[in-house]
Short mmCIF file of C-alpha atoms and ligand atoms in Angstrom, two decimals:
data_model
loop_
_atom_site.label_atom_id
_atom_site.label_comp_id
_atom_site.label_asym_id
_atom_site.label_seq_id
_atom_site.Cartn_x
_atom_site.Cartn_y
_atom_site.Cartn_z
CA UNK A 757 44.51 14.25 228.31
CA UNK A 758 45.62 15.85 231.34
CA UNK A 759 46.74 12.83 233.82
CA UNK A 760 49.35 12.61 236.36
CA UNK A 761 50.06 9.02 235.37
CA UNK A 762 50.61 9.69 231.83
CA UNK A 763 52.69 12.57 232.48
CA UNK A 764 54.41 10.62 234.86
CA UNK A 765 55.22 7.77 231.89
CA UNK A 766 56.37 10.58 229.63
CA UNK A 767 58.75 12.02 232.42
CA UNK A 768 57.32 15.09 233.14
CA UNK A 769 57.46 16.58 236.59
CA UNK A 770 54.03 16.31 238.38
CA UNK A 771 53.37 17.42 242.24
CA UNK A 772 53.28 13.83 243.70
CA UNK A 773 53.33 10.13 242.37
CA UNK A 774 50.36 8.99 240.50
CA UNK A 775 48.64 6.10 241.97
CA UNK A 776 46.46 3.43 241.13
CA UNK A 777 45.75 -0.12 242.64
CA UNK A 778 46.10 -3.51 241.40
CA UNK A 779 42.92 -5.43 241.80
CA UNK A 780 41.23 -1.90 242.69
CA UNK A 781 37.99 -2.61 241.46
CA UNK A 782 37.06 -6.13 241.82
CA UNK A 783 37.66 -6.89 245.59
CA UNK A 784 37.69 -3.66 247.96
CA UNK A 785 34.81 -1.48 247.18
CA UNK A 786 31.51 -1.84 248.80
CA UNK A 787 29.86 -0.37 245.66
CA UNK A 788 31.55 -3.69 243.78
CA UNK A 789 30.43 -5.90 246.43
CA UNK A 790 26.64 -4.78 246.23
CA UNK A 791 26.89 -5.62 242.53
CA UNK A 792 28.23 -9.02 242.87
CA UNK A 793 25.32 -9.99 244.94
CA UNK A 794 23.07 -9.50 241.86
CA UNK A 795 25.47 -10.33 239.07
CA UNK A 796 28.17 -13.05 238.33
CA UNK A 797 31.67 -12.09 237.45
CA UNK A 798 31.16 -13.35 234.10
CA UNK A 799 28.07 -11.48 233.63
CA UNK A 800 29.83 -8.38 234.46
CA UNK A 801 32.74 -8.57 232.15
CA UNK A 802 30.40 -9.50 229.20
CA UNK A 803 28.10 -6.65 229.68
CA UNK A 804 29.70 -3.47 228.44
CA UNK A 805 27.77 -0.96 230.82
CA UNK A 806 27.99 -3.17 234.04
CA UNK A 807 32.07 -3.67 232.89
CA UNK A 808 32.47 -0.07 232.16
CA UNK A 809 30.59 1.07 235.62
CA UNK A 810 32.82 -1.58 237.36
CA UNK A 811 35.99 -0.31 235.89
CA UNK A 812 35.15 3.34 236.46
CA UNK A 813 34.02 2.70 240.37
CA UNK A 814 37.81 3.27 242.02
CA UNK A 815 37.91 6.66 240.63
CA UNK A 816 35.61 8.07 242.67
CA UNK A 817 35.31 5.26 245.66
CA UNK A 818 38.90 5.39 245.77
CA UNK A 819 40.04 8.76 244.50
CA UNK A 820 42.69 6.71 242.16
CA UNK A 821 44.48 8.25 239.04
CA UNK A 822 43.79 5.51 236.66
CA UNK A 823 41.32 2.65 235.68
CA UNK A 824 42.30 -1.02 235.02
CA UNK A 825 40.01 -2.79 232.77
CA UNK A 826 37.64 -5.17 234.76
CA UNK A 827 38.48 -8.42 232.79
CA UNK A 828 40.56 -11.09 233.75
CA UNK A 829 44.07 -12.93 232.49
CA UNK A 830 42.23 -16.19 231.97
CA UNK A 831 40.29 -14.85 228.84
CA UNK A 832 42.98 -16.04 226.91
CA UNK A 833 43.08 -19.69 227.49
CA UNK A 834 39.38 -19.32 227.09
CA UNK A 835 39.95 -17.93 223.73
CA UNK A 836 41.96 -20.87 222.94
CA UNK A 837 39.10 -23.29 223.35
CA UNK A 838 39.44 -24.08 227.01
CA UNK A 839 36.37 -24.71 229.08
CA UNK A 840 36.44 -21.96 232.18
CA UNK A 841 34.24 -21.42 234.85
CA UNK A 842 34.78 -18.47 237.85
CA UNK A 843 33.66 -20.38 240.80
CA UNK A 844 33.75 -19.48 244.71
CA UNK A 845 36.75 -21.25 245.06
CA UNK A 846 38.47 -19.25 241.92
CA UNK A 847 38.75 -20.08 237.84
CA UNK A 848 38.63 -24.02 237.39
CA UNK A 849 39.18 -25.46 233.67
CA UNK A 850 36.82 -28.37 232.39
CA UNK A 851 40.06 -30.04 231.55
CA UNK A 852 43.48 -28.67 232.74
CA UNK A 853 46.32 -29.80 230.55
CA UNK A 854 47.54 -31.82 233.00
CA UNK A 855 45.02 -34.10 232.16
CA UNK A 856 45.24 -34.02 228.66
CA UNK A 857 47.15 -36.79 226.45
CA UNK A 858 50.61 -35.75 225.19
CA UNK A 859 51.62 -34.78 222.59
CA UNK A 860 49.14 -32.02 222.72
CA UNK A 861 47.30 -31.06 219.63
CA UNK A 862 47.33 -27.19 218.48
CA UNK A 863 44.78 -25.44 220.69
CA UNK A 864 42.22 -23.28 218.78
CA UNK A 865 42.65 -19.57 218.38
CA UNK A 866 39.52 -17.73 218.56
CA UNK A 867 40.03 -14.07 219.13
CA UNK A 868 36.45 -13.76 218.28
CA UNK A 869 35.57 -14.93 221.81
CA UNK A 870 37.61 -11.37 223.17
CA UNK A 871 35.45 -9.16 221.15
CA UNK A 872 33.14 -8.40 224.04
CA UNK A 873 36.08 -6.91 225.89
CA UNK A 874 36.84 -4.41 223.37
CA UNK A 875 32.94 -3.37 223.50
CA UNK A 876 33.69 -2.54 227.06
CA UNK A 877 36.61 -0.53 226.51
CA UNK A 878 34.47 1.40 223.86
CA UNK A 879 32.07 2.14 226.57
CA UNK A 880 34.60 2.77 229.22
CA UNK A 881 36.32 5.56 226.86
CA UNK A 882 32.83 6.96 226.33
CA UNK A 883 31.96 7.41 229.94
CA UNK A 884 35.28 8.09 231.82
CA UNK A 885 36.62 11.48 233.53
CA UNK A 886 38.70 13.26 230.83
CA UNK A 887 41.72 13.38 232.98
CA UNK A 888 41.77 9.49 233.93
CA UNK A 889 43.48 6.86 231.21
CA UNK A 890 42.65 3.33 230.92
CA UNK A 891 45.26 0.90 231.94
CA UNK A 892 44.82 -2.40 229.66
CA UNK A 893 46.47 -5.81 230.65
CA UNK A 894 47.10 -9.31 229.85
CA UNK A 895 48.82 -12.22 231.88
CA UNK A 896 52.33 -13.10 231.00
CA UNK A 897 52.82 -16.72 229.02
CA UNK A 898 53.96 -18.40 232.28
CA UNK A 899 51.32 -16.96 234.65
CA UNK A 900 48.53 -18.41 232.03
CA UNK A 901 50.12 -21.52 231.30
CA UNK A 902 50.55 -22.38 235.08
CA UNK A 903 46.81 -22.05 235.02
CA UNK A 904 46.14 -23.68 232.42
CA UNK A 905 48.35 -26.67 233.23
CA UNK A 906 46.94 -26.66 236.74
CA UNK A 907 43.36 -26.20 236.41
CA UNK A 908 42.62 -24.53 239.09
CA UNK A 909 43.17 -20.97 240.61
CA UNK A 910 43.16 -19.49 244.05
CA UNK A 911 44.42 -22.10 246.57
CA UNK A 912 47.14 -23.86 244.13
CA UNK A 913 50.73 -24.29 244.63
CA UNK A 914 50.76 -25.03 241.00
CA UNK A 915 52.88 -27.98 241.44
CA UNK A 916 51.74 -30.09 238.48
CA UNK A 917 52.43 -26.90 236.34
CA UNK A 918 56.33 -26.04 237.78
CA UNK A 919 56.91 -30.41 237.28
CA UNK A 920 55.63 -30.12 233.49
CA UNK A 921 57.94 -27.37 232.66
CA UNK A 922 61.16 -29.32 233.68
CA UNK A 923 59.57 -32.83 232.05
CA UNK A 924 58.09 -31.45 228.74
CA UNK A 925 60.38 -28.44 227.79
CA UNK A 926 58.94 -28.84 224.07
CA UNK A 927 55.57 -29.04 224.91
CA UNK A 928 55.76 -26.03 227.22
CA UNK A 929 57.81 -24.10 224.17
CA UNK A 930 55.17 -24.95 221.84
CA UNK A 931 52.13 -23.58 224.42
CA UNK A 932 54.24 -20.68 224.88
CA UNK A 933 54.19 -19.71 221.22
CA UNK A 934 50.73 -20.24 220.98
CA UNK A 935 49.81 -18.12 224.04
CA UNK A 936 52.12 -15.48 223.24
CA UNK A 937 50.57 -15.15 219.58
CA UNK A 938 47.17 -14.70 220.73
CA UNK A 939 48.43 -12.60 223.33
CA UNK A 940 49.51 -10.07 221.16
CA UNK A 941 46.31 -9.74 218.97
CA UNK A 942 44.66 -9.20 222.47
CA UNK A 943 47.03 -6.29 223.47
CA UNK A 944 46.93 -4.67 220.13
CA UNK A 945 43.17 -4.96 219.99
CA UNK A 946 43.20 -3.52 223.22
CA UNK A 947 45.29 -0.39 222.23
CA UNK A 948 43.07 0.21 219.21
CA UNK A 949 40.19 0.57 221.06
CA UNK A 950 41.89 3.38 223.29
CA UNK A 951 43.36 1.96 226.21
CA UNK A 952 46.93 4.34 227.04
CA UNK A 953 48.83 2.07 229.31
CA UNK A 954 49.63 -1.68 229.23
CA UNK A 955 50.45 -4.00 232.35
CA UNK A 956 51.85 -7.50 231.81
CA UNK A 957 51.00 -9.48 235.05
CA UNK A 958 53.51 -12.67 235.60
CA UNK A 959 51.88 -13.21 238.81
CA UNK A 960 53.63 -16.69 239.11
CA UNK A 961 57.28 -15.58 237.38
CA UNK A 962 58.91 -16.40 240.98
CA UNK A 963 57.76 -20.11 241.16
CA UNK A 964 60.78 -21.31 239.19
CA UNK A 965 64.55 -20.88 239.01
CA UNK A 966 65.29 -17.48 237.31
CA UNK A 967 67.42 -19.20 234.82
CA UNK A 968 64.82 -21.24 233.58
CA UNK A 969 62.51 -18.17 233.81
CA UNK A 970 64.40 -16.36 231.57
CA UNK A 971 65.00 -19.26 229.22
CA UNK A 972 61.69 -20.45 228.87
CA UNK A 973 59.56 -17.51 229.00
CA UNK A 974 61.70 -14.42 228.92
CA UNK A 975 61.73 -14.20 224.69
CA UNK A 976 57.82 -14.17 224.86
CA UNK A 977 57.68 -11.22 227.30
CA UNK A 978 60.26 -9.36 224.78
CA UNK A 979 57.95 -10.16 221.88
CA UNK A 980 54.82 -8.78 223.59
CA UNK A 981 56.40 -5.89 225.12
CA UNK A 982 57.59 -4.88 221.32
CA UNK A 983 54.22 -5.10 219.92
CA UNK A 984 52.70 -3.18 222.47
CA UNK A 985 55.71 -0.33 222.60
CA UNK A 986 55.66 -0.12 219.16
CA UNK A 987 52.42 1.72 219.02
CA UNK A 988 53.77 4.20 221.34
CA UNK A 989 51.65 2.47 224.37
CA UNK A 990 53.88 2.43 227.68
CA UNK A 991 54.49 -0.82 229.10
CA UNK A 992 54.66 -2.07 232.74
CA UNK A 993 55.81 -5.54 233.78
CA UNK A 994 55.18 -7.05 236.84
CA UNK A 995 57.45 -10.10 237.61
CA UNK A 996 56.12 -10.98 240.95
CA UNK A 997 58.37 -13.00 243.20
CA UNK A 998 61.33 -12.84 240.75
CA UNK A 999 63.92 -11.76 243.38
CA UNK A 1000 67.45 -10.59 241.97
CA UNK A 1001 66.08 -11.73 238.66
CA UNK A 1002 64.33 -7.86 238.75
CA UNK A 1003 67.95 -6.46 237.28
CA UNK A 1004 66.75 -8.28 233.90
CA UNK A 1005 63.74 -5.79 233.56
CA UNK A 1006 65.87 -2.95 231.39
CA UNK A 1007 64.83 -0.82 228.99
CA UNK A 1008 64.90 -3.29 226.46
CA UNK A 1009 61.78 -4.85 227.96
CA UNK A 1010 59.81 -2.80 229.81
CA UNK A 1011 59.16 1.74 230.47
CA UNK A 1012 58.27 0.56 233.92
CA UNK A 1013 58.48 -2.54 236.36
CA UNK A 1014 56.14 -3.13 239.33
CA UNK A 1015 58.08 -4.37 242.01
CA UNK A 1016 56.44 -7.16 244.61
CA UNK A 1017 56.33 -6.28 247.92
CA UNK A 1018 58.86 -9.01 248.94
CA UNK A 1019 61.49 -6.63 247.63
CA UNK A 1020 62.77 -3.57 249.37
CA UNK A 1021 61.70 -0.63 246.71
CA UNK A 1022 65.33 1.03 247.82
CA UNK A 1023 67.13 -2.09 246.57
CA UNK A 1024 65.09 -2.32 243.58
CA UNK A 1025 65.76 1.09 242.74
CA UNK A 1026 69.92 0.10 242.90
CA UNK A 1027 69.18 -3.38 240.94
CA UNK A 1028 67.10 -2.15 237.94
CA UNK A 1029 67.97 0.06 234.72
CA UNK A 1030 67.93 3.67 235.85
CA UNK A 1031 65.89 4.15 232.44
CA UNK A 1032 63.06 1.74 233.72
CA UNK A 1033 60.57 3.25 236.32
CA UNK A 1034 59.44 1.41 239.03
CA UNK A 1035 55.67 0.95 240.29
CA UNK A 1036 54.65 -0.03 243.81
CA UNK A 1037 55.34 -1.56 246.22
CA UNK A 1038 53.51 -1.41 249.44
CA UNK A 1039 52.24 -4.80 250.79
CA UNK A 1040 48.29 -5.34 250.11
CA UNK A 1041 47.50 -7.02 253.45
CA UNK A 1042 49.30 -3.73 255.25
CA UNK A 1043 45.03 -2.49 254.91
CA UNK A 1044 44.11 -4.97 257.71
CA UNK A 1045 46.34 -3.14 260.02
CA UNK A 1046 45.17 -0.19 261.83
CA UNK A 1047 45.43 3.69 260.60
CA UNK A 1048 48.62 4.24 262.78
CA UNK A 1049 50.54 1.34 261.56
CA UNK A 1050 49.61 2.24 257.83
CA UNK A 1051 50.58 5.63 258.23
CA UNK A 1052 54.00 4.46 259.56
CA UNK A 1053 54.67 2.21 256.48
CA UNK A 1054 53.35 5.05 254.53
CA UNK A 1055 56.00 7.41 255.49
CA UNK A 1056 58.50 5.50 254.61
CA UNK A 1057 58.11 6.10 250.84
CA UNK A 1058 57.92 9.79 251.35
CA UNK A 1059 61.78 10.13 250.72
CA UNK A 1060 61.95 7.60 248.05
CA UNK A 1061 59.19 9.65 246.17
CA UNK A 1062 61.24 12.76 246.94
CA UNK A 1063 64.38 11.08 244.90
CA UNK A 1064 62.50 9.21 242.27
CA UNK A 1065 60.10 10.90 240.23
CA UNK A 1066 59.63 8.00 237.91
CA UNK A 1067 57.79 6.12 240.17
CA UNK A 1068 53.91 4.96 240.51
CA UNK A 1069 52.55 4.35 243.74
CA UNK A 1070 50.73 0.88 243.97
CA UNK A 1071 50.57 -2.49 245.95
CA UNK A 1072 53.33 -4.84 245.72
CA UNK A 1073 50.29 -7.26 244.22
CA UNK A 1074 46.51 -6.61 243.95
CA UNK A 1075 43.95 -5.90 247.30
CA UNK A 1076 42.90 -9.45 248.64
CA UNK A 1077 39.32 -9.90 249.32
CA UNK A 1078 38.18 -8.86 252.39
CA UNK A 1079 40.29 -5.96 252.52
CA UNK A 1080 38.65 -2.98 254.42
CA UNK A 1081 37.34 -0.02 252.25
CA UNK A 1082 38.33 2.38 254.92
CA UNK A 1083 41.82 1.90 255.37
CA UNK A 1084 42.31 1.64 251.40
CA UNK A 1085 40.54 5.03 250.91
CA UNK A 1086 42.82 6.20 254.03
CA UNK A 1087 45.69 5.34 252.05
CA UNK A 1088 44.47 7.51 249.02
CA UNK A 1089 44.00 10.38 251.22
CA UNK A 1090 47.00 10.10 252.73
CA UNK A 1091 49.21 9.94 249.53
CA UNK A 1092 47.28 12.82 248.04
CA UNK A 1093 47.66 15.25 251.14
CA UNK A 1094 51.63 15.07 251.25
CA UNK A 1095 54.19 17.12 250.04
CA UNK A 1096 56.21 14.69 247.47
CA UNK A 1097 58.36 17.48 245.85
O1 LIG B 1136 40.54 -4.73 240.12
C1 LIG B 1136 40.27 -5.79 239.27
O2 LIG B 1136 39.73 -6.69 239.69
C2 LIG B 1136 40.72 -5.53 237.87
C3 LIG B 1136 40.31 -6.83 236.92
C4 LIG B 1136 41.35 -7.95 237.09
C5 LIG B 1136 40.64 -9.55 237.84
N1 LIG B 1136 41.58 -10.31 237.63
C6 LIG B 1136 39.36 -9.78 237.82
C7 LIG B 1136 38.76 -10.40 238.54
C8 LIG B 1136 42.43 -8.25 236.96
C9 LIG B 1136 43.87 -7.55 236.89
C10 LIG B 1136 42.98 -9.48 237.11
C11 LIG B 1136 44.26 -10.24 236.99
C12 LIG B 1136 44.24 -11.50 237.42
N2 LIG B 1136 43.46 -12.78 237.44
C13 LIG B 1136 45.61 -12.26 237.91
C14 LIG B 1136 46.77 -11.43 238.09
C15 LIG B 1136 47.04 -10.52 239.41
C16 LIG B 1136 47.05 -11.12 240.59
O3 LIG B 1136 45.94 -10.76 241.48
O4 LIG B 1136 47.90 -12.03 240.82
C17 LIG B 1136 45.49 -13.34 238.09
C18 LIG B 1136 46.47 -14.25 238.52
C19 LIG B 1136 44.21 -13.94 237.70
C20 LIG B 1136 43.30 -15.29 237.83
C21 LIG B 1136 41.98 -15.36 238.68
N3 LIG B 1136 41.00 -14.75 238.42
C22 LIG B 1136 41.85 -15.91 240.10
C23 LIG B 1136 43.32 -16.30 240.63
C24 LIG B 1136 40.53 -15.56 240.33
C25 LIG B 1136 40.20 -16.30 241.89
C26 LIG B 1136 39.44 -15.19 242.66
C27 LIG B 1136 40.32 -13.66 242.65
O5 LIG B 1136 39.29 -12.83 243.07
O6 LIG B 1136 41.22 -13.75 242.57
C28 LIG B 1136 40.13 -14.98 239.22
C29 LIG B 1136 38.58 -14.73 239.36
C30 LIG B 1136 38.50 -12.93 239.29
N4 LIG B 1136 39.19 -11.89 238.44
C31 LIG B 1136 37.71 -12.19 239.97
C32 LIG B 1136 37.90 -11.05 239.59
C33 LIG B 1136 36.84 -9.65 240.04
C34 LIG B 1136 36.85 -12.92 241.10
C35 LIG B 1136 35.83 -13.21 240.61
C36 LIG B 1136 34.65 -14.13 241.66
O7 LIG B 1136 34.35 -13.24 242.72
O8 LIG B 1136 33.55 -14.45 241.26
#
């Protein structure tokens, strides 16, 4: 495949940095918002034609260099038997772990509940343009577990989940093992069905001290990463909010690390193993500013891009709901118009 993203991941020289955005499909595109008027999120995920259509929308609408599978990190707890609904207020579990009796009994492992996702991947691979790789993903065990314990998504600060990690270390470790096992199965199936790059989202990794994060969760990251990389698939790790802990994202763990918007990209470059490439880290909220302000911020990346070919242009977290499409498109056009080398 003639892809600027895959070339960069292989260490080849390209004319400009490859570009894609976290949450590029399900939040910013007028074409997506129109589909959402007619279909629920579950429906769009579970219907392979709709899932493929939504996955591929950002290719033309924004002009990005890769597609990311239209799914969600919470399909794993769903396949562990937890009742899950996606509501206007975000994802809600029927019975969060914080309301369950301890000690917990073992969760189910129902990988067949993920089958529809592989049919969506097949459909995407069949219908995509031939220069567009497909990025697969799952949530890292810590982030998935914070949702499972807390039960309710968007507006939460995950207080109960964090307390649980401190109070119930043995239970936490058992849960991490179960999530990791199913996540590896899920990642390998995505690869078998044709995804070319894999990203692990650890959105909540900064919510506990680095030491505790490394003790409890880094072993699971290593296991998932090894399983993915053993197939030759490049592995991008997004430990959002991890601060100085980004130093631990060595080549043992990942091919690329996705830098959050809190960390200056030049600082991240100094902290991270030189063999590991970087992705990021424009603040996704910048799209709410005017074009002149956006351009000022974008210009700061030119030098970085000239000095660092192992870099993927992206945000430091996903698009927010309500992001103005015009400005998102402006960023994509701007990146393509610059002299990067
Ligand atoms: O562009 C894309 O949207 C790609 C597919 C994708 C979704 N979720 C679709 C989705 C991806 C990559 C995710 C990842 C995800 N899901 C993360 C990690 C990345 C991040 O943003 O931090 C997390 C923490 C979740 C959990 C989750 N799922 C939340 C908090 C919500 C609430 C609302 C929202 O938009 O974030 C969801 C639901 C969800 N996942 C929707 C979509 C399109 C919205 C569903 C709806 O509008 O009903």
